[in-house]
XYZ file of N, CA, C and O in Angstrom:
876
model
N 0.835 -1.158 0.015
C 0.042 -0.024 0.015
C 0.896 1.251 0.038
O 1.878 1.335 0.738
N 0.515 2.230 -0.822
C 1.287 3.503 -0.843
C 0.535 4.435 0.187
O 1.202 5.381 0.645
N -0.731 4.285 0.455
C -1.452 5.208 1.313
C -1.413 6.613 0.747
O -1.346 7.599 1.458
N -1.311 6.728 -0.579
C -1.290 8.022 -1.296
C -2.644 7.975 -2.033
O -2.926 7.116 -2.865
N -3.491 8.975 -1.779
C -4.789 8.984 -2.430
C -4.749 9.103 -3.970
O -5.733 8.816 -4.645
N -3.636 9.486 -4.476
C -3.448 9.504 -5.953
C -3.593 8.066 -6.553
O -4.100 7.866 -7.585
N -3.246 7.085 -5.760
C -3.288 5.706 -6.185
C -4.324 4.930 -5.398
O -4.293 3.712 -5.313
N -5.400 5.670 -4.952
C -6.383 5.083 -4.135
C -7.066 3.855 -4.747
O -7.148 2.751 -4.212
N -7.524 3.991 -5.952
C -8.288 2.907 -6.645
C -7.392 1.738 -6.902
O -7.716 0.553 -6.637
N -6.233 2.061 -7.479
C -5.322 0.914 -7.876
C -4.797 0.178 -6.575
O -4.715 -1.072 -6.566
N -4.588 0.954 -5.470
C -4.204 0.243 -4.205
C -5.293 -0.692 -3.673
O -5.045 -1.781 -3.274
N -6.463 -0.097 -3.712
C -7.627 -0.842 -3.184
C -7.915 -2.119 -4.009
O -8.134 -3.176 -3.548
N -7.944 -1.972 -5.371
C -8.246 -3.148 -6.226
C -7.063 -4.163 -6.133
O -7.322 -5.411 -6.085
N -5.887 -3.691 -5.969
C -4.754 -4.641 -5.739
C -4.967 -5.492 -4.464
O -4.693 -6.683 -4.461
N -5.401 -4.790 -3.456
C -5.657 -5.490 -2.189
C -6.851 -6.487 -2.338
O -6.756 -7.647 -1.813
N -7.951 -6.101 -2.964
C -9.102 -6.903 -3.121
C -8.728 -8.167 -3.980
O -9.074 -9.349 -3.615
N -7.818 -7.916 -5.042
C -7.418 -9.082 -5.869
C -6.613 -10.022 -5.044
O -6.677 -11.317 -5.245
N -5.766 -9.473 -4.114
C -4.906 -10.369 -3.312
C -5.831 -11.260 -2.433
O -5.501 -12.495 -2.219
N -6.807 -10.697 -1.774
C -7.724 -11.446 -0.983
C -8.486 -12.570 -1.766
O -8.590 -13.640 -1.269
N -8.917 -12.134 -3.001
C -9.546 -13.140 -3.768
C -8.618 -14.316 -4.228
O -9.093 -15.443 -4.327
N -7.390 -14.026 -4.539
C -6.446 -14.999 -4.834
C -6.321 -15.954 -3.553
O -6.291 -17.187 -3.752
N -6.217 -15.326 -2.379
C -6.056 -16.197 -1.224
C -7.278 -17.087 -1.053
O -7.141 -18.266 -0.562
N -8.434 -16.584 -1.454
C -9.659 -17.303 -1.266
C -9.921 -18.251 -2.426
O -10.998 -18.891 -2.542
N -8.973 -18.548 -3.357
C -9.160 -19.386 -4.470
C -10.133 -18.840 -5.546
O -10.680 -19.651 -6.184
N -10.260 -17.547 -5.598
C -11.154 -16.949 -6.556
C -12.591 -17.383 -6.399
O -13.350 -17.489 -7.394
N -12.969 -17.620 -5.094
C -14.383 -17.951 -4.822
C -15.274 -16.842 -5.300
O -15.100 -15.678 -4.842
N -16.344 -17.099 -6.016
C -17.263 -16.006 -6.498
C -18.618 -16.050 -5.800
O -19.335 -15.095 -5.933
N -18.913 -17.152 -5.071
C -20.169 -17.100 -4.295
C -19.964 -16.314 -3.078
O -19.076 -16.506 -2.245
N -20.849 -15.303 -2.840
C -20.578 -14.334 -1.813
C -20.476 -14.932 -0.349
O -19.586 -14.622 0.365
N -21.393 -15.813 -0.035
C -21.372 -16.399 1.209
C -20.238 -17.304 1.438
O -19.585 -17.267 2.582
N -19.901 -18.088 0.456
C -18.732 -18.919 0.572
C -17.439 -18.099 0.690
O -16.572 -18.479 1.500
N -17.390 -17.023 0.005
C -16.187 -16.099 0.097
C -16.090 -15.571 1.554
O -14.995 -15.491 2.107
N -17.204 -15.135 2.062
C -17.213 -14.593 3.375
C -16.697 -15.601 4.401
O -15.911 -15.247 5.343
N -17.066 -16.809 4.254
C -16.643 -17.914 5.146
C -15.121 -18.118 5.053
O -14.377 -18.211 6.086
N -14.646 -18.163 3.847
C -13.218 -18.338 3.619
C -12.370 -17.216 4.253
O -11.305 -17.429 4.860
N -12.932 -15.966 4.130
C -12.241 -14.831 4.734
C -12.610 -14.560 6.105
O -12.195 -13.556 6.679
N -13.348 -15.506 6.744
C -13.729 -15.362 8.152
C -14.470 -14.059 8.443
O -14.295 -13.391 9.441
N -15.430 -13.691 7.519
C -16.357 -12.640 7.822
C -17.639 -13.272 8.256
O -18.218 -14.150 7.469
N -18.152 -12.974 9.422
C -19.363 -13.597 9.844
C -20.613 -12.801 9.347
O -20.729 -11.561 9.474
N -21.521 -13.490 8.638
C -22.654 -12.837 8.028
C -23.957 -13.209 8.883
O -24.215 -14.313 9.095
N -24.624 -12.158 9.238
C -25.878 -12.299 10.065
C -26.992 -11.611 9.477
O -26.790 -10.653 8.674
N -28.280 -11.891 9.807
C -29.399 -11.208 9.340
C -29.890 -10.194 10.354
O -29.839 -10.384 11.573
N -30.287 -9.009 9.896
C -30.685 -7.902 10.706
C -31.600 -6.944 9.983
O -32.045 -7.180 8.869
N -31.891 -5.853 10.642
C -32.817 -4.789 10.143
C -32.156 -3.949 9.169
O -32.829 -3.403 8.277
N -30.835 -3.756 9.265
C -30.099 -2.819 8.335
C -28.891 -3.483 7.787
O -28.336 -4.393 8.424
N -28.423 -3.036 6.630
C -27.210 -3.615 6.022
C -26.053 -2.788 6.653
O -25.852 -1.593 6.389
N -25.211 -3.409 7.441
C -24.105 -2.716 8.112
C -22.888 -3.683 8.177
O -23.014 -4.909 8.115
N -21.755 -3.065 8.439
C -20.533 -3.881 8.725
C -19.941 -3.373 10.005
O -20.017 -2.214 10.396
N -19.391 -4.407 10.719
C -18.663 -4.201 11.913
C -17.296 -4.744 11.858
O -17.034 -5.885 12.432
N -16.345 -4.161 11.177
C -15.019 -4.808 11.008
C -14.260 -4.940 12.251
O -13.363 -5.845 12.347
N -14.580 -4.177 13.250
C -13.848 -4.271 14.498
C -14.476 -5.073 15.573
O -14.148 -4.965 16.764
N -15.553 -5.787 15.208
C -16.305 -6.528 16.199
C -15.449 -7.495 16.900
O -14.528 -8.119 16.291
N -15.765 -7.894 18.191
C -15.132 -8.828 18.855
C -15.302 -10.204 18.224
O -16.447 -10.519 17.848
N -14.286 -10.932 18.108
C -14.371 -12.228 17.508
C -14.134 -12.176 15.929
O -14.204 -13.253 15.196
N -13.976 -10.986 15.409
C -13.691 -10.927 13.905
C -14.814 -10.061 13.284
O -15.848 -9.806 13.771
N -14.572 -9.703 11.993
C -15.522 -8.884 11.218
C -16.899 -9.520 11.167
O -17.003 -10.708 10.965
N -17.882 -8.646 11.362
C -19.264 -9.096 11.250
C -20.049 -8.311 10.302
O -19.863 -7.005 10.262
N -20.844 -8.863 9.445
C -21.665 -8.162 8.441
C -23.110 -8.597 8.699
O -23.473 -9.673 8.956
N -23.897 -7.499 8.713
C -25.319 -7.719 8.951
C -26.034 -7.238 7.656
O -25.811 -6.178 7.101
N -26.970 -8.138 7.094
C -27.703 -7.803 5.909
C -29.218 -8.167 6.161
O -29.530 -9.068 7.070
N -30.036 -7.436 5.497
C -31.437 -7.749 5.544
C -31.750 -9.118 4.946
O -30.986 -9.572 4.137
N -32.812 -9.798 5.460
C -33.052 -11.139 5.073
C -33.018 -11.484 3.557
O -32.484 -12.453 3.077
N -33.613 -10.573 2.845
C -33.736 -10.746 1.371
C -32.406 -10.543 0.613
O -32.299 -10.836 -0.518
N -31.324 -10.074 1.329
C -30.033 -9.979 0.725
C -29.129 -11.064 1.205
O -27.859 -11.065 0.844
N -29.557 -11.922 2.113
C -28.652 -12.924 2.625
C -28.478 -14.000 1.538
O -29.452 -14.492 1.030
N -27.250 -14.335 1.225
C -27.077 -15.218 0.131
C -25.990 -14.698 -0.837
O -25.155 -13.860 -0.496
N -26.121 -15.130 -2.122
C -25.204 -14.758 -3.137
C -25.572 -13.404 -3.774
O -25.987 -13.417 -4.935
N -25.563 -12.348 -3.023
C -26.142 -11.031 -3.487
C -25.048 -9.955 -3.606
O -24.042 -10.016 -2.924
N -25.298 -8.998 -4.411
C -24.380 -7.934 -4.639
C -24.414 -6.988 -3.363
O -23.376 -6.286 -3.138
N -25.429 -6.943 -2.661
C -25.536 -6.173 -1.407
C -24.577 -6.699 -0.428
O -23.811 -5.988 0.230
N -24.497 -8.089 -0.307
C -23.611 -8.690 0.637
C -22.132 -8.443 0.063
O -21.251 -8.146 0.851
N -21.929 -8.421 -1.228
C -20.634 -8.223 -1.729
C -20.198 -6.709 -1.413
O -19.045 -6.464 -1.136
N -21.141 -5.779 -1.482
C -20.822 -4.449 -1.169
C -20.383 -4.308 0.218
O -19.413 -3.591 0.468
N -21.122 -4.946 1.171
C -20.751 -4.983 2.581
C -19.391 -5.578 2.848
O -18.603 -5.126 3.702
N -19.138 -6.610 2.128
C -17.819 -7.332 2.254
C -16.693 -6.371 1.742
O -15.601 -6.364 2.288
N -16.973 -5.604 0.705
C -15.999 -4.630 0.199
C -15.636 -3.566 1.245
O -14.489 -3.127 1.351
N -16.656 -3.290 2.076
C -16.405 -2.326 3.184
C -15.400 -2.949 4.199
O -14.483 -2.208 4.659
N -15.577 -4.218 4.539
C -14.638 -4.880 5.448
C -13.248 -4.844 4.794
O -12.254 -4.555 5.557
N -13.127 -5.213 3.570
C -11.882 -5.256 2.846
C -11.199 -3.923 2.919
O -10.003 -3.751 3.143
N -11.948 -2.823 2.693
C -11.393 -1.497 2.653
C -10.933 -1.149 4.043
O -9.883 -0.531 4.213
N -11.631 -1.489 5.066
C -11.196 -1.277 6.431
C -9.925 -2.071 6.733
O -8.901 -1.486 7.361
N -9.898 -3.299 6.356
C -8.694 -4.120 6.604
C -7.477 -3.543 5.866
O -6.375 -3.632 6.447
N -7.681 -2.956 4.705
C -6.535 -2.433 4.015
C -5.937 -1.206 4.633
O -4.770 -0.873 4.316
N -6.637 -0.527 5.538
C -6.143 0.674 6.142
C -6.491 1.927 5.300
O -6.214 3.047 5.735
N -7.068 1.701 4.165
C -7.384 2.921 3.275
C -8.506 3.685 3.682
O -8.640 4.898 3.482
N -9.459 3.021 4.401
C -10.676 3.718 4.937
C -10.269 4.984 5.735
O -10.702 6.109 5.616
N -9.336 4.707 6.716
C -8.894 5.766 7.589
C -8.201 6.874 6.797
O -8.339 8.091 7.170
N -7.407 6.480 5.902
C -6.786 7.474 5.009
C -7.663 8.330 4.213
O -7.513 9.506 4.070
N -8.766 7.765 3.709
C -9.778 8.446 2.943
C -10.483 9.487 3.787
O -10.666 10.688 3.376
N -10.879 9.112 4.941
C -11.601 10.020 5.833
C -10.653 11.196 6.348
O -11.055 12.295 6.321
N -9.399 10.817 6.550
C -8.469 11.852 6.956
C -8.138 12.804 5.832
O -8.001 14.043 6.141
N -8.177 12.282 4.601
C -7.785 13.162 3.494
C -9.055 14.053 2.975
O -8.860 15.225 2.790
N -10.238 13.473 3.062
C -11.353 14.181 2.367
C -12.439 14.623 3.452
O -13.300 15.372 3.018
N -12.261 14.232 4.681
C -13.307 14.587 5.632
C -14.431 13.565 5.607
O -14.583 12.643 4.779
N -15.356 13.614 6.641
C -16.425 12.658 6.755
C -17.369 12.665 5.565
O -17.606 11.619 4.941
N -17.905 13.787 5.198
C -18.943 13.840 4.192
C -18.473 13.346 2.829
O -19.005 12.425 2.253
N -17.370 13.919 2.280
C -16.845 13.587 0.951
C -16.166 12.221 1.083
O -16.263 11.340 0.213
N -15.438 11.948 2.190
C -14.867 10.686 2.413
C -15.734 9.550 2.312
O -15.361 8.503 1.687
N -16.982 9.636 2.890
C -17.843 8.544 2.879
C -18.430 8.276 1.563
O -18.786 7.181 1.101
N -18.521 9.383 0.779
C -19.008 9.261 -0.586
C -17.921 8.447 -1.370
O -18.282 7.557 -2.203
N -16.669 8.748 -1.243
C -15.600 8.101 -1.893
C -15.578 6.563 -1.455
O -15.433 5.660 -2.302
N -15.805 6.377 -0.187
C -15.769 4.971 0.335
C -16.974 4.208 -0.241
O -16.699 3.057 -0.727
N -18.111 4.759 -0.387
C -19.233 4.060 -0.925
C -18.972 3.747 -2.462
O -19.275 2.573 -2.950
N -18.445 4.698 -3.153
C -18.131 4.434 -4.500
C -17.032 3.366 -4.796
O -17.087 2.627 -5.691
N -16.081 3.368 -3.895
C -15.034 2.346 -3.989
C -15.614 0.957 -3.728
O -15.244 0.020 -4.424
N -16.541 0.819 -2.768
C -17.079 -0.500 -2.467
C -18.009 -0.964 -3.632
O -18.055 -2.120 -3.950
N -18.715 -0.037 -4.261
C -19.456 -0.378 -5.424
C -18.543 -0.763 -6.628
O -18.798 -1.781 -7.383
N -17.432 -0.100 -6.669
C -16.396 -0.375 -7.694
C -15.844 -1.814 -7.551
O -15.393 -2.442 -8.574
N -15.797 -2.344 -6.313
C -15.229 -3.664 -6.137
C -16.229 -4.769 -6.486
O -15.741 -5.922 -6.654
N -17.550 -4.503 -6.555
C -18.384 -5.608 -6.820
C -18.076 -6.385 -7.995
O -18.129 -7.728 -7.967
N -17.823 -5.827 -9.207
C -17.502 -6.685 -10.340
C -16.314 -7.643 -10.102
O -16.253 -8.709 -10.582
N -15.327 -7.202 -9.255
C -14.175 -7.979 -8.960
C -14.515 -9.197 -8.062
O -14.060 -10.254 -8.205
N -15.508 -8.993 -7.158
C -15.955 -10.015 -6.268
C -16.858 -10.978 -6.951
O -17.032 -12.148 -6.499
N -17.452 -10.558 -8.114
C -18.431 -11.432 -8.779
C -17.789 -12.147 -9.963
O -18.347 -13.147 -10.390
N -16.883 -11.483 -10.595
C -16.221 -12.118 -11.854
C -14.800 -12.470 -11.492
O -13.957 -11.595 -11.425
N -14.411 -13.764 -11.456
C -13.084 -14.129 -11.021
C -12.029 -13.803 -11.954
O -12.228 -13.761 -13.235
N -10.826 -13.548 -11.472
C -9.672 -13.209 -12.278
C -9.322 -14.260 -13.331
O -9.057 -13.829 -14.542
N -9.343 -15.554 -13.059
C -9.027 -16.557 -14.059
C -9.970 -16.435 -15.315
O -9.484 -16.663 -16.420
N -11.264 -16.096 -15.077
C -12.163 -15.947 -16.131
C -11.698 -14.754 -17.016
O -11.700 -14.919 -18.268
N -11.423 -13.635 -16.421
C -11.059 -12.457 -17.256
C -9.715 -12.701 -17.891
O -9.552 -12.317 -19.091
N -8.766 -13.364 -17.226
C -7.501 -13.734 -17.942
C -7.702 -14.581 -19.118
O -7.072 -14.366 -20.174
N -8.537 -15.548 -18.990
C -8.908 -16.517 -20.132
C -9.428 -15.769 -21.307
O -9.031 -15.993 -22.419
N -10.455 -14.948 -21.025
C -11.110 -14.192 -22.139
C -10.184 -13.181 -22.797
O -10.106 -13.161 -24.053
N -9.432 -12.490 -21.976
C -8.545 -11.508 -22.660
C -7.390 -12.162 -23.423
O -6.903 -11.658 -24.370
N -6.952 -13.386 -22.984
C -5.898 -14.111 -23.734
C -6.503 -14.514 -25.158
O -5.700 -14.581 -26.113
N -7.794 -14.712 -25.210
C -8.405 -15.090 -26.503
C -8.848 -13.800 -27.303
O -8.640 -13.908 -28.618
N -9.413 -12.847 -26.699
C -9.948 -11.754 -27.415
C -9.344 -10.367 -27.194
O -9.703 -9.384 -27.870
N -8.374 -10.307 -26.245
C -7.703 -9.026 -25.984
C -8.762 -8.114 -25.213
O -9.731 -8.637 -24.687
N -8.403 -6.851 -25.177
C -9.275 -5.818 -24.572
C -10.230 -5.283 -25.617
O -9.921 -4.294 -26.271
N -11.283 -6.053 -25.901
C -12.118 -5.659 -26.967
C -13.549 -5.881 -26.553
O -13.865 -6.333 -25.532
N -14.491 -5.350 -27.482
C -15.870 -5.478 -27.228
C -16.283 -6.914 -27.137
O -17.193 -7.261 -26.408
N -15.707 -7.775 -27.966
C -16.005 -9.200 -27.940
C -15.621 -9.799 -26.582
O -16.356 -10.684 -26.075
N -14.597 -9.334 -25.992
C -14.208 -9.789 -24.612
C -15.252 -9.388 -23.571
O -15.618 -10.253 -22.705
N -15.820 -8.254 -23.777
C -16.973 -7.889 -22.782
C -18.141 -8.901 -22.903
O -18.662 -9.264 -21.910
N -18.447 -9.098 -24.159
C -19.543 -10.162 -24.411
C -19.238 -11.486 -23.851
O -20.111 -12.146 -23.244
N -17.993 -11.919 -24.034
C -17.623 -13.249 -23.502
C -17.608 -13.292 -22.003
O -18.114 -14.272 -21.387
N -17.158 -12.253 -21.399
C -17.189 -12.166 -19.904
C -18.661 -12.196 -19.364
O -18.865 -12.870 -18.418
N -19.506 -11.458 -20.099
C -20.813 -11.416 -19.691
C -21.497 -12.781 -19.775
O -22.187 -13.261 -18.838
N -21.283 -13.522 -20.881
C -21.904 -14.837 -21.078
C -21.328 -15.888 -20.047
O -22.080 -16.621 -19.507
N -19.995 -15.820 -19.838
C -19.419 -16.817 -18.923
C -19.714 -16.577 -17.448
O -19.764 -17.526 -16.675
N -19.934 -15.285 -17.128
C -20.112 -14.977 -15.714
C -21.601 -14.747 -15.396
O -21.949 -14.804 -14.173
N -22.442 -14.656 -16.359
C -23.879 -14.430 -16.120
C -24.198 -13.100 -15.503
O -25.192 -12.920 -14.856
N -23.369 -12.085 -15.796
C -23.574 -10.774 -15.288
C -24.130 -9.869 -16.353
O -24.047 -10.108 -17.518
N -24.712 -8.695 -15.934
C -25.176 -7.669 -16.865
C -23.998 -7.241 -17.750
O -22.877 -7.154 -17.341
N -24.338 -6.653 -19.014
C -23.219 -6.175 -19.814
C -22.395 -5.083 -19.247
O -21.188 -5.064 -19.381
N -23.070 -4.157 -18.523
C -22.343 -3.021 -17.879
C -21.378 -3.513 -16.863
O -20.340 -2.932 -16.653
N -21.684 -4.607 -16.055
C -20.752 -5.063 -15.042
C -19.549 -5.725 -15.730
O -18.441 -5.597 -15.317
N -19.870 -6.581 -16.801
C -18.798 -7.208 -17.538
C -17.907 -6.151 -18.125
O -16.627 -6.311 -18.088
N -18.386 -5.036 -18.636
C -17.623 -3.925 -19.281
C -16.710 -3.329 -18.160
O -15.521 -3.174 -18.426
N -17.314 -3.018 -17.031
C -16.469 -2.415 -15.969
C -15.363 -3.346 -15.416
O -14.249 -2.863 -15.205
N -15.739 -4.650 -15.410
C -14.689 -5.646 -14.909
C -13.542 -5.685 -15.893
O -12.324 -5.717 -15.385
N -13.750 -5.497 -17.192
C -12.621 -5.554 -18.094
C -11.825 -4.267 -18.143
O -10.654 -4.248 -18.094
N -12.536 -3.116 -18.143
C -11.887 -1.850 -18.173
C -11.088 -1.491 -17.042
O -9.940 -1.003 -17.102
N -11.481 -1.913 -15.884
C -10.788 -1.555 -14.552
C -9.943 -2.741 -14.109
O -9.384 -2.603 -13.065
N -9.767 -3.726 -14.970
C -8.914 -4.808 -14.534
C -7.506 -4.438 -14.219
O -6.850 -4.981 -13.316
N -6.996 -3.489 -15.012
C -5.672 -2.968 -14.792
C -5.810 -1.417 -14.553
O -5.886 -0.802 -15.520
N -5.830 -1.031 -13.371
C -6.084 0.451 -13.076
C -4.902 1.344 -13.660
O -5.107 2.596 -13.720
N -3.768 0.745 -14.091
C -2.653 1.528 -14.645
C -2.833 1.659 -16.231
O -2.098 2.406 -16.821
N -3.745 0.866 -16.801
C -3.866 0.789 -18.268
C -4.691 1.966 -18.753
O -5.372 2.611 -17.983
N -4.605 2.223 -20.080
C -5.415 3.240 -20.714
C -6.500 2.509 -21.538
O -6.114 1.920 -22.652
N -7.680 2.547 -21.119
C -8.811 1.932 -21.855
C -10.131 2.536 -21.443
O -10.210 3.125 -20.397
N -11.089 2.368 -22.282
C -12.425 2.954 -22.021
C -13.485 2.106 -22.731
O -13.101 1.421 -23.713
N -14.745 2.190 -22.336
C -15.757 1.540 -23.011
C -17.110 2.183 -22.801
O -17.229 2.964 -21.910
N -18.093 1.827 -23.636
C -19.468 2.350 -23.543
C -20.375 1.254 -24.089
O -20.093 0.427 -24.797
N -21.730 1.448 -23.616
C -22.755 0.668 -24.064
C -23.938 1.635 -24.381
O -24.253 2.551 -23.574
N -24.526 1.452 -25.589
C -25.650 2.260 -25.970
C -26.965 1.701 -25.663
O -27.096 0.495 -25.497
N -27.925 2.497 -25.664
C -29.366 2.082 -25.575
C -30.123 2.941 -26.614
O -30.447 4.097 -26.355
N -30.379 2.292 -27.761
C -30.928 3.105 -28.854
C -29.871 4.083 -29.298
O -28.699 3.734 -29.628
N -30.220 5.385 -29.336
C -29.280 6.444 -29.816
C -28.497 7.085 -28.672
O -27.854 8.053 -28.893
N -28.714 6.554 -27.449
C -28.130 7.200 -26.292
C -27.116 6.385 -25.650
O -27.063 5.158 -25.719
N -26.036 7.033 -24.973
C -25.025 6.318 -24.289
C -25.545 5.952 -22.946
O -25.829 6.857 -22.086
N -25.761 4.632 -22.627
C -26.403 4.242 -21.434
C -25.341 3.990 -20.312
O -25.654 4.266 -19.195
N -24.174 3.470 -20.616
C -23.172 3.255 -19.663
C -21.809 3.586 -20.183
O -21.513 3.386 -21.468
N -20.866 4.080 -19.308
C -19.512 4.367 -19.754
C -18.612 3.833 -18.571
O -18.957 3.762 -17.426
N -17.395 3.478 -19.072
C -16.340 3.103 -18.062
C -15.063 3.701 -18.717
O -14.662 3.466 -19.895
N -14.288 4.495 -17.916
C -13.047 5.122 -18.399
C -11.990 5.046 -17.490
O -12.071 5.369 -16.233
N -10.802 4.475 -17.891
C -9.671 4.290 -17.076
C -8.448 4.832 -17.797
O -7.900 4.214 -18.748
N -8.077 6.038 -17.460
C -6.923 6.682 -17.997
C -7.053 6.995 -19.538
O -6.141 7.018 -20.300
N -8.372 7.017 -19.996
C -8.678 7.253 -21.412
C -10.036 7.927 -21.491
O -11.073 7.473 -20.847
N -10.090 9.063 -22.175
C -11.257 9.818 -22.322
C -12.077 9.506 -23.585
O -11.539 9.495 -24.625
N -13.315 9.200 -23.418
C -14.238 8.944 -24.550
C -14.672 10.330 -25.118
O -14.721 11.376 -24.474
N -15.010 10.309 -26.462
C -15.432 11.593 -27.070
C -16.856 12.029 -26.835
O -17.374 12.873 -27.528
N -17.485 11.352 -25.876
C -18.880 11.663 -25.446
C -19.031 11.275 -24.032
O -18.148 10.636 -23.418
N -20.190 11.535 -23.508
C -20.432 11.271 -22.022
C -21.723 10.444 -21.853
O -22.531 10.246 -22.821
N -21.971 10.027 -20.657
C -23.098 9.240 -20.256
C -24.350 10.106 -20.567
O -24.402 11.269 -20.333
N -25.311 9.436 -21.199
C -26.657 10.039 -21.507
C -26.643 10.942 -22.822
O -27.617 11.423 -23.211
N -25.442 11.099 -23.353
C -25.312 11.829 -24.632
C -26.066 11.103 -25.730
O -26.176 9.857 -25.792
N -26.788 11.888 -26.646
C -27.513 11.301 -27.763
C -26.427 11.193 -28.915
O -26.049 12.171 -29.533
N -26.006 9.962 -29.232
C -25.010 9.676 -30.201
C -25.521 8.588 -31.118
O -25.274 7.401 -30.867
N -26.198 8.940 -32.291
C -26.776 7.837 -33.108
C -25.777 6.942 -33.761
O -26.101 5.777 -33.872
N -24.567 7.412 -34.028
C -23.512 6.553 -34.647
C -22.191 6.759 -33.911
O -21.347 7.482 -34.354
N -22.001 6.057 -32.767
C -20.698 6.301 -32.001
C -19.482 5.988 -32.777
O -18.439 6.631 -32.560
N -19.552 5.101 -33.746
C -18.302 4.645 -34.495
C -17.774 5.928 -35.210
O -16.522 6.000 -35.446
N -18.600 6.880 -35.627
C -18.185 8.007 -36.405
C -17.401 9.011 -35.471
O -16.736 9.910 -35.990
N -17.425 8.821 -34.230
C -16.829 9.751 -33.189
C -15.352 9.398 -33.028
O -14.629 10.232 -32.371
N -14.913 8.328 -33.616
C -13.441 7.942 -33.368
C -12.706 8.104 -34.671
O -13.171 7.738 -35.796
N -11.370 8.626 -34.643
C -10.634 8.605 -35.897
C -10.248 7.255 -36.360
O -10.302 6.239 -35.655
N -9.950 7.138 -37.636
C -9.709 5.826 -38.240
C -8.550 5.052 -37.600
O -8.601 3.837 -37.507
N -7.565 5.728 -37.056
C -6.437 5.107 -36.482
C -6.677 4.695 -35.048
O -5.802 4.045 -34.384
N -7.810 4.935 -34.495
C -8.139 4.582 -33.075
C -8.217 3.094 -32.916
O -8.669 2.372 -33.764
N -7.752 2.636 -31.746
C -7.847 1.292 -31.366
C -9.220 1.063 -30.679
O -9.431 1.212 -29.477
N -10.225 0.698 -31.559
C -11.631 0.587 -31.051
C -12.309 -0.554 -31.748
O -12.056 -0.841 -32.832
N -13.086 -1.297 -30.927
C -13.871 -2.405 -31.424
C -15.259 -2.320 -30.953
O -15.613 -1.691 -29.984
N -16.193 -2.964 -31.696
C -17.536 -2.874 -31.477
C -18.212 -4.270 -31.511
O -17.762 -5.121 -32.133
N -19.295 -4.370 -30.737
C -20.020 -5.689 -30.699
C -21.461 -5.320 -30.422
O -21.763 -4.542 -29.521
N -22.339 -5.896 -31.292
C -23.760 -5.598 -31.100
C -24.485 -6.680 -30.329
O -24.182 -7.981 -30.524
N -25.289 -6.343 -29.439
C -26.157 -7.280 -28.615
C -27.560 -7.325 -29.296
O -28.365 -6.469 -28.970
N -27.792 -8.265 -30.174
C -29.020 -8.131 -30.966
C -30.311 -8.179 -30.110
O -31.260 -7.474 -30.352
N -30.296 -9.053 -29.006
C -31.554 -9.195 -28.246
C -31.860 -7.895 -27.423
O -32.965 -7.710 -27.074
N -30.798 -7.146 -27.195
C -31.004 -5.895 -26.442
C -30.920 -4.659 -27.272
O -31.128 -3.576 -26.740
N -30.630 -4.789 -28.481
C -30.468 -3.597 -29.408
C -29.450 -2.603 -28.845
O -29.665 -1.409 -28.839
N -28.348 -3.125 -28.363
C -27.295 -2.373 -27.686
C -25.993 -2.540 -28.478
O -25.765 -3.652 -29.048
N -25.187 -1.467 -28.426
C -23.816 -1.599 -29.030
C -22.774 -1.426 -27.939
O -22.832 -0.522 -27.081
N -21.822 -2.313 -27.921
C -20.743 -2.256 -26.957
C -19.508 -1.703 -27.745
O -19.225 -2.204 -28.854
N -18.822 -0.667 -27.181
C -17.597 -0.216 -27.846
C -16.513 -0.218 -26.859
O -16.719 0.137 -25.697
N -15.305 -0.720 -27.189
C -14.184 -0.686 -26.295
C -12.923 -0.068 -27.051
O -12.726 -0.495 -28.199
N -12.221 0.855 -26.386
C -10.999 1.454 -26.986
C -9.909 1.411 -26.013
O -10.159 1.281 -24.816
N -8.741 1.301 -26.498
C -7.535 1.113 -25.596
C -6.357 1.845 -26.164
O -6.326 2.027 -27.471
N -5.364 2.136 -25.292
C -4.147 2.744 -25.803
C -3.042 1.799 -25.849
O -3.035 0.686 -25.386
């Protein structure tokens, strides 16, 4: 850990990936919690108690108990506290902004907890960092297209890559990692391919059943 907020995301993701490797890349939320010795209980509110006597305790509402992204979000809170970065974030940004940063980081970790590294490595070895890779990750992991897109784009926080998904003529989802797209979320872009120069490293894949276009570009 650098404990330098400039490297906040990359430090956190590196830590999360190390924990997942230790856990054998377990993707079932409850099983992962057991391997990492996080105690999961049912309660009225979704909360984490990383400093609880006897080890970290997570409380989730009954309908989120199981293999849910809410449980993964709460697990990400425990991981952030374990890493020591939570205290650094609050010290750097203050309570109000700091907790917004913390919530965003924990949401950012969900695709990593849901889509295991060996799967991503296998797909990128075959398809590279491309729109087809997003589609393959989605199919193999059973996740929504936007989650598969984020998992690929943020897999290496030091890389330069970006992606988007359209809904009709509008940009529905974007993910940018050290690379700026020529448009923004919710922009009306009828033909996104025309927004990129011919020499750009960009690939496209259409999802026929959803009438969506995936675009991935990289440096």
